[in-house]
C-alpha positions as a printed NumPy array, in Angstrom:
array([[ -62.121,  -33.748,  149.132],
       [ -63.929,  -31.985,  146.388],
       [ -62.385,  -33.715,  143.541],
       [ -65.21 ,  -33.4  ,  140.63 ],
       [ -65.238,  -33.19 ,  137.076],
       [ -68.253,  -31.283,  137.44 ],
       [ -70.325,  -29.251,  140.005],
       [ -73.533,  -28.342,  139.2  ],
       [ -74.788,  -25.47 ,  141.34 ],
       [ -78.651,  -26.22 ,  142.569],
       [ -80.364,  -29.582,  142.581],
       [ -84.088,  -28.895,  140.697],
       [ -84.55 ,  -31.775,  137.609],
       [ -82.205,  -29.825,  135.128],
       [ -79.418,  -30.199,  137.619],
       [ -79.758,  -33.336,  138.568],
       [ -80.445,  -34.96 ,  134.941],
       [ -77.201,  -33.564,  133.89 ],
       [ -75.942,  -35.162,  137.055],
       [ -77.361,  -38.723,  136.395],
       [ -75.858,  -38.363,  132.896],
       [ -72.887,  -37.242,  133.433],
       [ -72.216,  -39.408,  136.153],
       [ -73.731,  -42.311,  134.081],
       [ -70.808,  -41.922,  131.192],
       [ -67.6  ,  -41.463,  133.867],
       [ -67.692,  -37.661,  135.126],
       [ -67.463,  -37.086,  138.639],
       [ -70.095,  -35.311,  139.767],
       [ -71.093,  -32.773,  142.922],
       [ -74.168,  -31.334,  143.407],
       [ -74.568,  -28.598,  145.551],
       [ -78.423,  -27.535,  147.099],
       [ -79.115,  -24.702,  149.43 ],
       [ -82.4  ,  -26.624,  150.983],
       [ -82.683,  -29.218,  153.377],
       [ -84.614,  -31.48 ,  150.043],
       [ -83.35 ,  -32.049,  146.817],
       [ -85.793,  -31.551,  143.959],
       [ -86.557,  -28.113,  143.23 ],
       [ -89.964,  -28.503,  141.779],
       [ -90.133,  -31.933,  142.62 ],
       [ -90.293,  -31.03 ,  146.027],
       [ -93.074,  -32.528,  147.869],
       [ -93.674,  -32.263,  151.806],
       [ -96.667,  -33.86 ,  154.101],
       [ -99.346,  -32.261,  156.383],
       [-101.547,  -34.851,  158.904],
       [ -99.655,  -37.709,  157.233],
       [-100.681,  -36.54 ,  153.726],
       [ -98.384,  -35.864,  150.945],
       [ -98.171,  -32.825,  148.536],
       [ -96.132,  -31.961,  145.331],
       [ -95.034,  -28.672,  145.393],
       [ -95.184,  -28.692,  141.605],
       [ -95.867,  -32.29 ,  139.745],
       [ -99.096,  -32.345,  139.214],
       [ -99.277,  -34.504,  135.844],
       [ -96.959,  -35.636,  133.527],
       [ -96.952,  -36.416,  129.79 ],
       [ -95.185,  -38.165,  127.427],
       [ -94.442,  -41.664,  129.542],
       [ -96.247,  -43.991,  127.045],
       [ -93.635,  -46.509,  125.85 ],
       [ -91.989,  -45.201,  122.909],
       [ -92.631,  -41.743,  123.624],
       [ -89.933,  -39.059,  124.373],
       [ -89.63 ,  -38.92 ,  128.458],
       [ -90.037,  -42.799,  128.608],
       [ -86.858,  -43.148,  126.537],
       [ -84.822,  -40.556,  128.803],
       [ -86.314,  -41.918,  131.961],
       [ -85.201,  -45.387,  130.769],
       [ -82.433,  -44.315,  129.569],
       [ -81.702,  -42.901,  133.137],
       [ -82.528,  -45.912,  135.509],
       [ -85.887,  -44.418,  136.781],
       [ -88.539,  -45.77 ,  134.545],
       [ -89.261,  -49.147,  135.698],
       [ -88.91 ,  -47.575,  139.619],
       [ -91.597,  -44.561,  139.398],
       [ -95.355,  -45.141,  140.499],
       [ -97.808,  -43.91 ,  138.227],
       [-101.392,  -43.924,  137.51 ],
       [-102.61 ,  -43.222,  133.506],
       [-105.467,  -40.62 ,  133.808],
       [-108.71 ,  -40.283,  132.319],
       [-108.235,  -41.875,  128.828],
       [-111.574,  -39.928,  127.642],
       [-110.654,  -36.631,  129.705],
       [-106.855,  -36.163,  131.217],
       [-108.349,  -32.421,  131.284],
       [-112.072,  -30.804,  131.954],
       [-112.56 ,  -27.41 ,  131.195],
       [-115.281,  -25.015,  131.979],
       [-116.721,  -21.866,  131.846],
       [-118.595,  -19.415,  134.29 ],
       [-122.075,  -19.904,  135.054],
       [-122.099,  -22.705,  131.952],
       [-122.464,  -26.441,  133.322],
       [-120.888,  -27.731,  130.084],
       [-117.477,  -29.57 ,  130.71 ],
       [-115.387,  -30.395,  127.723],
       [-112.651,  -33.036,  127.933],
       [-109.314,  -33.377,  126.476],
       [-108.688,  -37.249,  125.528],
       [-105.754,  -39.251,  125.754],
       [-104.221,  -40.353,  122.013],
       [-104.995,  -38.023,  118.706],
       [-108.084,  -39.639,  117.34 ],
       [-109.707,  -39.757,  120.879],
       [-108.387,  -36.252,  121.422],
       [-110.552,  -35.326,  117.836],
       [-113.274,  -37.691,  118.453],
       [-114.233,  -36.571,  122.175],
       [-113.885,  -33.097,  121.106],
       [-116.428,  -33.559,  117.963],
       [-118.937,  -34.428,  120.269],
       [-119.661,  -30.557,  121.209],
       [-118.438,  -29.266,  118.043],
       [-119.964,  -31.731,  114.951],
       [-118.904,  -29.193,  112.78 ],
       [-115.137,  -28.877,  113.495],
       [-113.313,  -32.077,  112.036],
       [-111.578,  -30.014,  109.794],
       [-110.529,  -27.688,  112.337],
       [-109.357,  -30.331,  114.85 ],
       [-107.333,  -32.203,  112.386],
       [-105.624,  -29.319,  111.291],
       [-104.952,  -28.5  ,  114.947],
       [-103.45 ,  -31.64 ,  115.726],
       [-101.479,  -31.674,  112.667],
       [ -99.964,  -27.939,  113.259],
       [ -99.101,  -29.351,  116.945],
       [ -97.197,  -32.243,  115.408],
       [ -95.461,  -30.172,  112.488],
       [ -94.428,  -28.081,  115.011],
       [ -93.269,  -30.329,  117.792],
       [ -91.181,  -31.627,  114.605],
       [ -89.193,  -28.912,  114.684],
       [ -87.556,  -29.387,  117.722],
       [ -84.95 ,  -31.392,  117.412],
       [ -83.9  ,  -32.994,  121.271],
       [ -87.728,  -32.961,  121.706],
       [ -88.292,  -36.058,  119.053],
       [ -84.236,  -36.975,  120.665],
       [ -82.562,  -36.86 ,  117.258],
       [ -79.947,  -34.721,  115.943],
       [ -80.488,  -30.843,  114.348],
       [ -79.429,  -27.519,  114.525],
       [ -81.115,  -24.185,  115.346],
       [ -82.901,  -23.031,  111.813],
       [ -85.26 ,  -26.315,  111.739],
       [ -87.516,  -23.809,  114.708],
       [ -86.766,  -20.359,  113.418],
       [ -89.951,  -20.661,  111.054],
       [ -92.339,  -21.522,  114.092],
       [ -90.896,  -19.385,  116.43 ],
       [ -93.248,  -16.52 ,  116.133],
       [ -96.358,  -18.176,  115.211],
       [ -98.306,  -16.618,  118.566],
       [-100.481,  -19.264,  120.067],
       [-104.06 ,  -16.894,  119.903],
       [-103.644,  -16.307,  116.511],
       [-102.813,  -19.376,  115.269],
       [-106.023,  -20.566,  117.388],
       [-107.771,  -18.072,  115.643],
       [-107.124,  -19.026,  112.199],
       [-107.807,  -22.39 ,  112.873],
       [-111.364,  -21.914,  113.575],
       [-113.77 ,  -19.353,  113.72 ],
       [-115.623,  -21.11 ,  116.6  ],
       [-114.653,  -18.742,  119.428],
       [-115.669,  -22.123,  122.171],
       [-113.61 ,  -23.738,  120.286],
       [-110.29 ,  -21.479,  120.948],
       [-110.647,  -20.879,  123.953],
       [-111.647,  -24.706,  125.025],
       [-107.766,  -25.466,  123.691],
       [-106.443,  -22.564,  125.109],
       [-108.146,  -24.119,  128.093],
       [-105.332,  -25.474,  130.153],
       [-102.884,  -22.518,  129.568],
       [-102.635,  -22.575,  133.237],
       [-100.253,  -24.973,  132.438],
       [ -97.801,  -22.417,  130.536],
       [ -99.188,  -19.132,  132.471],
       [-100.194,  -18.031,  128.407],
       [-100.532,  -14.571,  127.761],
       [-102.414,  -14.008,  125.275],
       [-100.295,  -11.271,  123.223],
       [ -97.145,  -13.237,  123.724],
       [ -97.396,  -17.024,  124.257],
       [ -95.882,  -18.752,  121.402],
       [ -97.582,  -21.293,  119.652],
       [ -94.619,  -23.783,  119.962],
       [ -95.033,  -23.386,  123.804],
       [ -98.36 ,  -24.791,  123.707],
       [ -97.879,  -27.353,  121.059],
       [ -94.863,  -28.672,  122.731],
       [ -96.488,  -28.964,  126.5  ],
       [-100.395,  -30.107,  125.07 ],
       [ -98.522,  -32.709,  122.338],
       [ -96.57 ,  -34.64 ,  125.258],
       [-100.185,  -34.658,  127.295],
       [-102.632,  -35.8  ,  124.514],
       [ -99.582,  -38.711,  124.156],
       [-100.109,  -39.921,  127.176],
       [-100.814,  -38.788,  130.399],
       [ -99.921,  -39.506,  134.04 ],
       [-100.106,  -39.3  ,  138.123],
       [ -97.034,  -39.68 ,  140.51 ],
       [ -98.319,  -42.121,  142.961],
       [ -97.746,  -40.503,  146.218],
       [ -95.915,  -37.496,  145.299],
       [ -93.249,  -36.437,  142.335],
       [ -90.313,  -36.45 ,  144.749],
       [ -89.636,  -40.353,  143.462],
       [ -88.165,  -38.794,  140.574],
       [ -85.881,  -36.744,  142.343],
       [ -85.221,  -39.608,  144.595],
       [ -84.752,  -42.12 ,  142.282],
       [ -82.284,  -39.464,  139.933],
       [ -80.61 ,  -38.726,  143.606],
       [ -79.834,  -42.863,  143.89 ],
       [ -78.402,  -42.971,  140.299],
       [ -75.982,  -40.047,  140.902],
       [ -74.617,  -41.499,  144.148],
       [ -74.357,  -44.881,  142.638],
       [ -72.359,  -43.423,  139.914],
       [ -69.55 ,  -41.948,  141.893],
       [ -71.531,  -38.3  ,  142.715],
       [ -72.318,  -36.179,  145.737],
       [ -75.265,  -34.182,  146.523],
       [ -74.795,  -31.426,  149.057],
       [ -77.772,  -30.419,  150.815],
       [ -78.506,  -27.724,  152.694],
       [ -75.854,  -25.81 ,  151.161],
       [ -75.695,  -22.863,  149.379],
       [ -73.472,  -21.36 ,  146.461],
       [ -72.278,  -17.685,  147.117],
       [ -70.154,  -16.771,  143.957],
       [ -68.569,  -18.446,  141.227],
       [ -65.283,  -17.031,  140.606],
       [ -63.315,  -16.807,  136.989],
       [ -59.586,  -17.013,  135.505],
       [ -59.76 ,  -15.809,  132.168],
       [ -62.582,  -17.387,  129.862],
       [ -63.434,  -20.395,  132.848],
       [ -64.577,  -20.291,  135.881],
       [ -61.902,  -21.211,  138.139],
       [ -64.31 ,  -22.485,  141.465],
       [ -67.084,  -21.829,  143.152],
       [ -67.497,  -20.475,  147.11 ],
       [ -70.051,  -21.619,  149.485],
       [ -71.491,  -19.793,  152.197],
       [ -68.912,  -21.564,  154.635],
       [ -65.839,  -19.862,  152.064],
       [ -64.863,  -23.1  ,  151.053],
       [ -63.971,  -22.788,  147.6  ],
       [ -64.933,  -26.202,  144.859],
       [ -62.776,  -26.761,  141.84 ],
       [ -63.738,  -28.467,  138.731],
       [ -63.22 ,  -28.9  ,  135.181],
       [ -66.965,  -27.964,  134.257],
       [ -69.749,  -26.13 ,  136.458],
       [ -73.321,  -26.245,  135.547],
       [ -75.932,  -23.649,  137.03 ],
       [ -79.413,  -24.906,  137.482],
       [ -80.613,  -21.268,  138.775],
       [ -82.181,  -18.885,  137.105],
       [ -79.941,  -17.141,  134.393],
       [ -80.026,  -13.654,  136.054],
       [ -79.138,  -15.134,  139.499],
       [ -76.222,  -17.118,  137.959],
       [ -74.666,  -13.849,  136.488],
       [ -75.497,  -11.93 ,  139.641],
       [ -72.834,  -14.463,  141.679],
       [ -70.438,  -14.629,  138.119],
       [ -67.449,  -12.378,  138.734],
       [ -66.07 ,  -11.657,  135.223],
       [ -65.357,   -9.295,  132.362],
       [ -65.791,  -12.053,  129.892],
       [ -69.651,  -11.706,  129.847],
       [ -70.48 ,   -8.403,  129.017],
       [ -72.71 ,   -5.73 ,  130.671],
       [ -75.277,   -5.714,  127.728],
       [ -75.47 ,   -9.544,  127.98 ],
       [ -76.122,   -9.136,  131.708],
       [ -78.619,   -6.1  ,  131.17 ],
       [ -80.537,   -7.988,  128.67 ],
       [ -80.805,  -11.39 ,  131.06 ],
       [ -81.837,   -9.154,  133.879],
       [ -84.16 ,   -7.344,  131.716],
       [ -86.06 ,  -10.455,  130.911],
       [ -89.804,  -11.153,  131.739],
       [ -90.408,  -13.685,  133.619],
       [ -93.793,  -15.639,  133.83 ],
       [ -96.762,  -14.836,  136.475],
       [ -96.536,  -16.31 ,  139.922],
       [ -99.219,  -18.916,  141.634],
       [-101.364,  -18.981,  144.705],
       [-101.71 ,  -22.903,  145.677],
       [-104.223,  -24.266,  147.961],
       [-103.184,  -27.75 ,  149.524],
       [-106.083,  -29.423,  150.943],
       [-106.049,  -32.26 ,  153.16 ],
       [-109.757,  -33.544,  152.788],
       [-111.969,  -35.428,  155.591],
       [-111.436,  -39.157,  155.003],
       [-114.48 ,  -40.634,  152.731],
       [-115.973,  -37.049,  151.536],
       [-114.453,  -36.164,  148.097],
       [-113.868,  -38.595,  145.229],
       [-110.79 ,  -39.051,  143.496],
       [-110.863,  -37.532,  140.192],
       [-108.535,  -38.924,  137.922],
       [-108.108,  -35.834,  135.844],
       [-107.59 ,  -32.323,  136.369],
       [-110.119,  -29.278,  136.12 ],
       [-109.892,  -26.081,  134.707],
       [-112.404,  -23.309,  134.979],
       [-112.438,  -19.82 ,  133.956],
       [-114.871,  -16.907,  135.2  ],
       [-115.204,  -15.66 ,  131.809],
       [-115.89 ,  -16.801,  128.635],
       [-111.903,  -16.009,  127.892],
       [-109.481,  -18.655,  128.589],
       [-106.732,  -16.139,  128.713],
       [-108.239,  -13.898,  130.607],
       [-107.626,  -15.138,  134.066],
       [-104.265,  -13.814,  134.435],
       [-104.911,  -10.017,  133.927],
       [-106.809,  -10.496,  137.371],
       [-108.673,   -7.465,  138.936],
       [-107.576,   -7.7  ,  142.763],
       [-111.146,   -7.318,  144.041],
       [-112.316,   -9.89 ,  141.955],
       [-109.85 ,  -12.584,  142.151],
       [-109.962,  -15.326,  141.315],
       [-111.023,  -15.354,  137.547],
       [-109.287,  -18.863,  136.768],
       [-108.176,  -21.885,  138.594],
       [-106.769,  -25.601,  138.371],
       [-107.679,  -28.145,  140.431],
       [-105.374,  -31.21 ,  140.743],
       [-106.481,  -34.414,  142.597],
       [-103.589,  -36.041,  144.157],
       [-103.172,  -40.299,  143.503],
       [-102.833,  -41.869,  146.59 ],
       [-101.925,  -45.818,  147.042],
       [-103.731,  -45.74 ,  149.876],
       [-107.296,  -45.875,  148.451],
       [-108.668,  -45.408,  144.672],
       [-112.567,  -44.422,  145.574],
       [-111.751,  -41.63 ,  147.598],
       [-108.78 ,  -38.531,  147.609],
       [-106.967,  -37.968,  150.576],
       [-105.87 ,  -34.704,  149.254],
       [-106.003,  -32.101,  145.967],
       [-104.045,  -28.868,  145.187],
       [-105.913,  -25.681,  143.663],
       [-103.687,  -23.591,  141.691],
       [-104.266,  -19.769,  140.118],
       [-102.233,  -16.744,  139.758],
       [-100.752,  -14.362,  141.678],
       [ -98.545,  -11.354,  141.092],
       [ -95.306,  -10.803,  143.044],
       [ -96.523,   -7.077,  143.336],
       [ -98.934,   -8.468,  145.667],
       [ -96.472,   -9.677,  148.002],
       [ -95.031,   -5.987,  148.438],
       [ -95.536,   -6.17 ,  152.086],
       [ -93.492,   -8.873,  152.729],
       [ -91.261,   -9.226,  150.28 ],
       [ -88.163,   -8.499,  152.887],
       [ -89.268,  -11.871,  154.593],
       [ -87.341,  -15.415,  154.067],
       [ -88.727,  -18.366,  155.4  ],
       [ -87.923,  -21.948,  155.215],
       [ -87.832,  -25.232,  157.435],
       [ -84.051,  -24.28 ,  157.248],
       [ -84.538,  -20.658,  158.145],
       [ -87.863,  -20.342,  159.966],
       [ -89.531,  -16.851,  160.163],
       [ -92.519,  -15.554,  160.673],
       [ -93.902,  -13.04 ,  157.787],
       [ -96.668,  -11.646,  160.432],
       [-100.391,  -11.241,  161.396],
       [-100.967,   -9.106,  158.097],
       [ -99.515,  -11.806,  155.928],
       [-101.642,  -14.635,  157.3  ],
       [-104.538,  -12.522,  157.249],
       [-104.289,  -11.763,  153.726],
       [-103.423,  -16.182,  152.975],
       [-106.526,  -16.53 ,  155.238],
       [-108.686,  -13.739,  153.07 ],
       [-107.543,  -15.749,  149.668],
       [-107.947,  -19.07 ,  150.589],
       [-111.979,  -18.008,  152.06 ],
       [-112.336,  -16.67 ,  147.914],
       [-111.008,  -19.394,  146.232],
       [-112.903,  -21.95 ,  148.336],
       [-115.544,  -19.522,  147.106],
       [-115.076,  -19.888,  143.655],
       [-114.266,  -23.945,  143.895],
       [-117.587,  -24.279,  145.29 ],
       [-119.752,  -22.935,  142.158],
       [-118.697,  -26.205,  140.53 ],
       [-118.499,  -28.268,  143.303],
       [-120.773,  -27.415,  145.693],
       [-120.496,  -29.104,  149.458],
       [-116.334,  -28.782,  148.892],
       [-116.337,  -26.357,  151.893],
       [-117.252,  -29.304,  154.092],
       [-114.939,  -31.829,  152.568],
       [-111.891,  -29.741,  153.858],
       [-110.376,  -30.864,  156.877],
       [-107.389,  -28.194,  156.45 ],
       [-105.406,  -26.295,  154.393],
       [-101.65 ,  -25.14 ,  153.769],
       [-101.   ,  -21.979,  151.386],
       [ -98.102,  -21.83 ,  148.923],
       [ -97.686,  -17.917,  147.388],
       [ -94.871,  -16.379,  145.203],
       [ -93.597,  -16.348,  148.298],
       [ -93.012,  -19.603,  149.096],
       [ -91.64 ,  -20.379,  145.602],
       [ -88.995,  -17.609,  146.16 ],
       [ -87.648,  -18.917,  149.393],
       [ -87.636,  -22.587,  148.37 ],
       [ -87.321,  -22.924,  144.505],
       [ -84.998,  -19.65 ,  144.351],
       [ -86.833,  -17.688,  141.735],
       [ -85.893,  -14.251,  142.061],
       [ -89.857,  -13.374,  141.868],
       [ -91.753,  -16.571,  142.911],
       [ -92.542,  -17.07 ,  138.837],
       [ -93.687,  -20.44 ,  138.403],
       [ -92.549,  -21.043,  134.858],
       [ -89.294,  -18.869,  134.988],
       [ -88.735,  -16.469,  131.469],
       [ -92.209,  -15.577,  129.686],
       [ -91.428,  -16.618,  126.242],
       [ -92.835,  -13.997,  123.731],
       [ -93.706,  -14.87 ,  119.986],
       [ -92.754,  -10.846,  119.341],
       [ -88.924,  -11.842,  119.902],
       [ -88.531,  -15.433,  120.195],
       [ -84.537,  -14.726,  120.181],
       [ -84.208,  -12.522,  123.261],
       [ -86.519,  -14.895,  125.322],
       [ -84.109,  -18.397,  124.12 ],
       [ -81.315,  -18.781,  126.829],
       [ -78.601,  -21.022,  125.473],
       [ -77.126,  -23.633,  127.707],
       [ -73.707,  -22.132,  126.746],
       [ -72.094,  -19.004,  128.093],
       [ -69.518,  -16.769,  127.338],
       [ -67.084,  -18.68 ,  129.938],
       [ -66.078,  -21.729,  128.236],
       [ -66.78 ,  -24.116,  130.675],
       [ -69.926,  -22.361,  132.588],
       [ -73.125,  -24.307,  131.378],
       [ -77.089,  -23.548,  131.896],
       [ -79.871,  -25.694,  132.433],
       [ -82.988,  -25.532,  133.654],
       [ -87.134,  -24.446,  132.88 ],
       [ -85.397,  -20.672,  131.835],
       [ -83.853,  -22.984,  128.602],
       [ -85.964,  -24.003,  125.997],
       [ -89.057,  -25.433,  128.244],
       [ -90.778,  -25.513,  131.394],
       [ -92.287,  -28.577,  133.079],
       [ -91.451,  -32.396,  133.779],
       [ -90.965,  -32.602,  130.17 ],
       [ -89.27 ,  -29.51 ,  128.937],
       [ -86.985,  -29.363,  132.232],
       [ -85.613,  -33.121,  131.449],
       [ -84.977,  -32.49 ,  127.873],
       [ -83.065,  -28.934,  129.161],
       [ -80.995,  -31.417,  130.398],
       [ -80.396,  -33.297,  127.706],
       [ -79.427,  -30.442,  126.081],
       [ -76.921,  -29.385,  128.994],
       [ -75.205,  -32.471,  128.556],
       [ -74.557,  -32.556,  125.061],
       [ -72.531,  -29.988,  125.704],
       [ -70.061,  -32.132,  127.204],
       [ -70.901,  -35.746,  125.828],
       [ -71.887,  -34.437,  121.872],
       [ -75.461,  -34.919,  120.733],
       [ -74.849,  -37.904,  118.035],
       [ -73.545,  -39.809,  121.067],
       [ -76.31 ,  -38.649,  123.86 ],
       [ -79.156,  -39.3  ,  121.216],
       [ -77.658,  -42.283,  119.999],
       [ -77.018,  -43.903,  123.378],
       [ -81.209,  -43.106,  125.009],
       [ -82.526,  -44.224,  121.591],
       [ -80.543,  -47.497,  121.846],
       [ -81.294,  -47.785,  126.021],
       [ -85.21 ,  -48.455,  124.87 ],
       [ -84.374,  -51.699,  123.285],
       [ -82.219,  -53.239,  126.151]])
């Protein structure tokens, strides 16, 4: 009955791109999922008939030719998604406090440096050298451009930190922080964020940039069909208790009924720390496990999901940024009283109507500490509970502030809103499985690039990783930790080799 080559233990985008690959070149493949969705991230669910992604909000590097078109052809998925290009002239609009300047982030290189020069005549020099930094480094990473390399090409742009290099770029201080403007996108710390992390994330964007029509859940839907087509199994709404070893392999896994699962190779798409909390062996040693558990991970989010009154608020088709200060990074060091200091605002692309949105998401940080009171809750549609009167007091309290702080830049919102749903770190812990509710998983640190890379590979020989705690979070990063997860099993000549050559059929 559960005859598989592989079993890959959670179903978020790493899990199941190893699982449409696999499956693609002959493995048998089961997928096992503790929620009632498949998706992870991808997740999207509907309010009054309206539809929300729980965390697609854009999605770069889909222009033909470009890096997730070729894996997403290479996959079966391209020619089914619905998408909408954004704002060639502006994908992004930041701003500033009280300032009613917006600057743009454009669509292609030149336009990227051309838009830009606009509001700073003076700064061709530093623009070019910007985008040519962002390419050299993007070249560095080998399964990113999908050709073969090793590990050393990155060790020289590992610890270039992403404020510095900003810094040394240009002395206009509007300048840095206007690209530093989006680092919502990465949850950048200013003393840590690598460079690479922001190069790799803003160079798929400034590609080409895109909308899910209707929700990101296609991809996981469409990934879902390809695996079941192939031979696979996905396993909802059931969870993976322990994975159990003989030697240097994991022997099975157990599920929450006891039934055990053999297979030949098992791939974990939770976080590293969770995996080796449910890993019974002596193989992987206790400083290995220390320093996994040890590890940072990245700042958790507050979402807003509004379903707006038919007719009242525009679609926007790009996103906004704005930060209290005249810091970019400075949003995430929050004071509690004055919260919020930064937020995104994400229009959702309906196929219902292109004048007016049916619905947005407003995104900003929020620390796990925060959730002290209820952190011994769980709730999900599969286990409903109730967190309490204090807990949606304090959703009701944050959602009144950041409808505060929306309406400085767009005043009358208030009265667009016909009603809103609240995500917190939460929400992300009892559905996506993060230990903390982090949105991005490990906080990669340009201070020690090396302890915050997780290989894909473990100490038990057949016991793989994948997943945003690899080398990238995102739509982008997460695919191409797949990629990498699979490799491990199908070798990299042949895995490049075979996407490249998919783009010309």
């Amino acid at each position: 009955m559960h005859n598989y080559d592989v079993v890959i233990i959670g179903s978020g985008l790493g899990g199941l791109v190893c699982g449409a690959i696999l499956s693609r070149n002959g493995y048998r493949v089961g997928i096992y999922e503790k929620n009632r969705q498949a998706g992870g991230c991808l997740q999207t669910f509907s309010r009054e008939k309206v539809i929300f992604d729980s965390g697609v909000h854009y999605i770069g590097g889909l222009g033909a030719g470009e890096n997730l078109h070729k894996v997403f052809k290479y996959l079966g998925i391209l020619d089914q998604l619905k998408l909408k290009r954004m704002d060639m002239d502006g994908f992004d609009h930041i701003s500033f406090g009280a300032d009613d300047t917006v600057y743009r982030m454009a669509q292609g290189e030149d336009n990227f440096i051309r838009t830009l020069l606009t509001q700073f005549p003076d700064e061709k020099k530093a623009l070019q050298d910007y985008c040519d930094m962002i390419r050299e480094v993007c070249s560095k990473f080998p399964l990113y451009n999908l050709r073969e390399g090793d590990y050393e090409e990155k060790r020289s742009v590992l610890q270039i930190n992403a404020v510095d290099f900003l810094r040394n770029v240009t002395r206009n201080e509007r300048l840095q922080q206007v690209l530093a403007g989006n680092n919502l996108l990465y949850a950048g710390v200013a003393e840590k964020t690598p460079f690479y992390v922001h190069a790799l994330v803003l160079n798929s964007y400034i590609q080409s940039s895109w909308k899910c029509v209707d929700g990101g859940s296609q991809i996981s839907k469409w990934l879902c069909r390809r695996i079941t087509e192939n031979g696979g199994a996905i396993i909802r709404n059931t969870a993976v208790t322990a994975i159990r070893t003989n030697g240097d392999r994991v022997d099975h896994i157990v599920l929450q009924d006891g039934t055990e699962v053999r297979a030949q190779h098992f791939i974990s798409n939770l976080h590293p720390a969770q995996t080796l909390e449910m890993t019974e062996s002596t193989v992987i040693r206790n400083a290995y496990r220390s320093r996994i558990a040890q590890l940072e991970n990245s700042v958790g989010a507050f979402v807003l999901n509004v379903v707006l009154k038919p007719g009242t608020f525009r679609y926007l088709n790009y996103n906004y940024y704005y930060h209290a200060s005249e810091d970019a990074w400075a949003g995430i060091d929050y004071q509690v009283e004055a919260w919020p200091q930064t937020y995104a605002m994400y229009v959702s692309a309906s196929s219902r109507h292109e004048t007016y949105a049916d619905s947005l998401s407003i995104m900003t940080y929020m620390r796990y500490e925060e959730m002290a009171p209820w952190q011994d809750t769980f709730n999900t549609v599969l286990q409903p509970d109730s967190r309490g009167a204090g807990y949606e007091a304090f959703k009701k309290d944050r959602t009144e502030r950041l409808i505060a702080c929306v309406e400085k830049k767009f005043p009358g919102f208030r009265h667009c809103i016909q009603s809103t749903y609240v995500a917190t770190p939460l929400s992300y812990r009892d559905y996506i499985g993060s230990g903390d509710g982090s949105m991005y998983g490990i906080q990669k640190d340009s201070n020690d690039p090396l302890r915050t890379m997780v290989s894909a590979r473990t100490k038990l020989s057949n016991l793989y990783l994948t997943g945003q705690n690899l080398n990238l979070h995102g739509i982008l990063g997460v695919t191409i930790s797949g990629v990498i997860t699979s490799a491990e099993l199908l070798g990299t000549g042949f895995l490049v080799d075979a996407i490249n050559q998919s783009t010309h059929q």
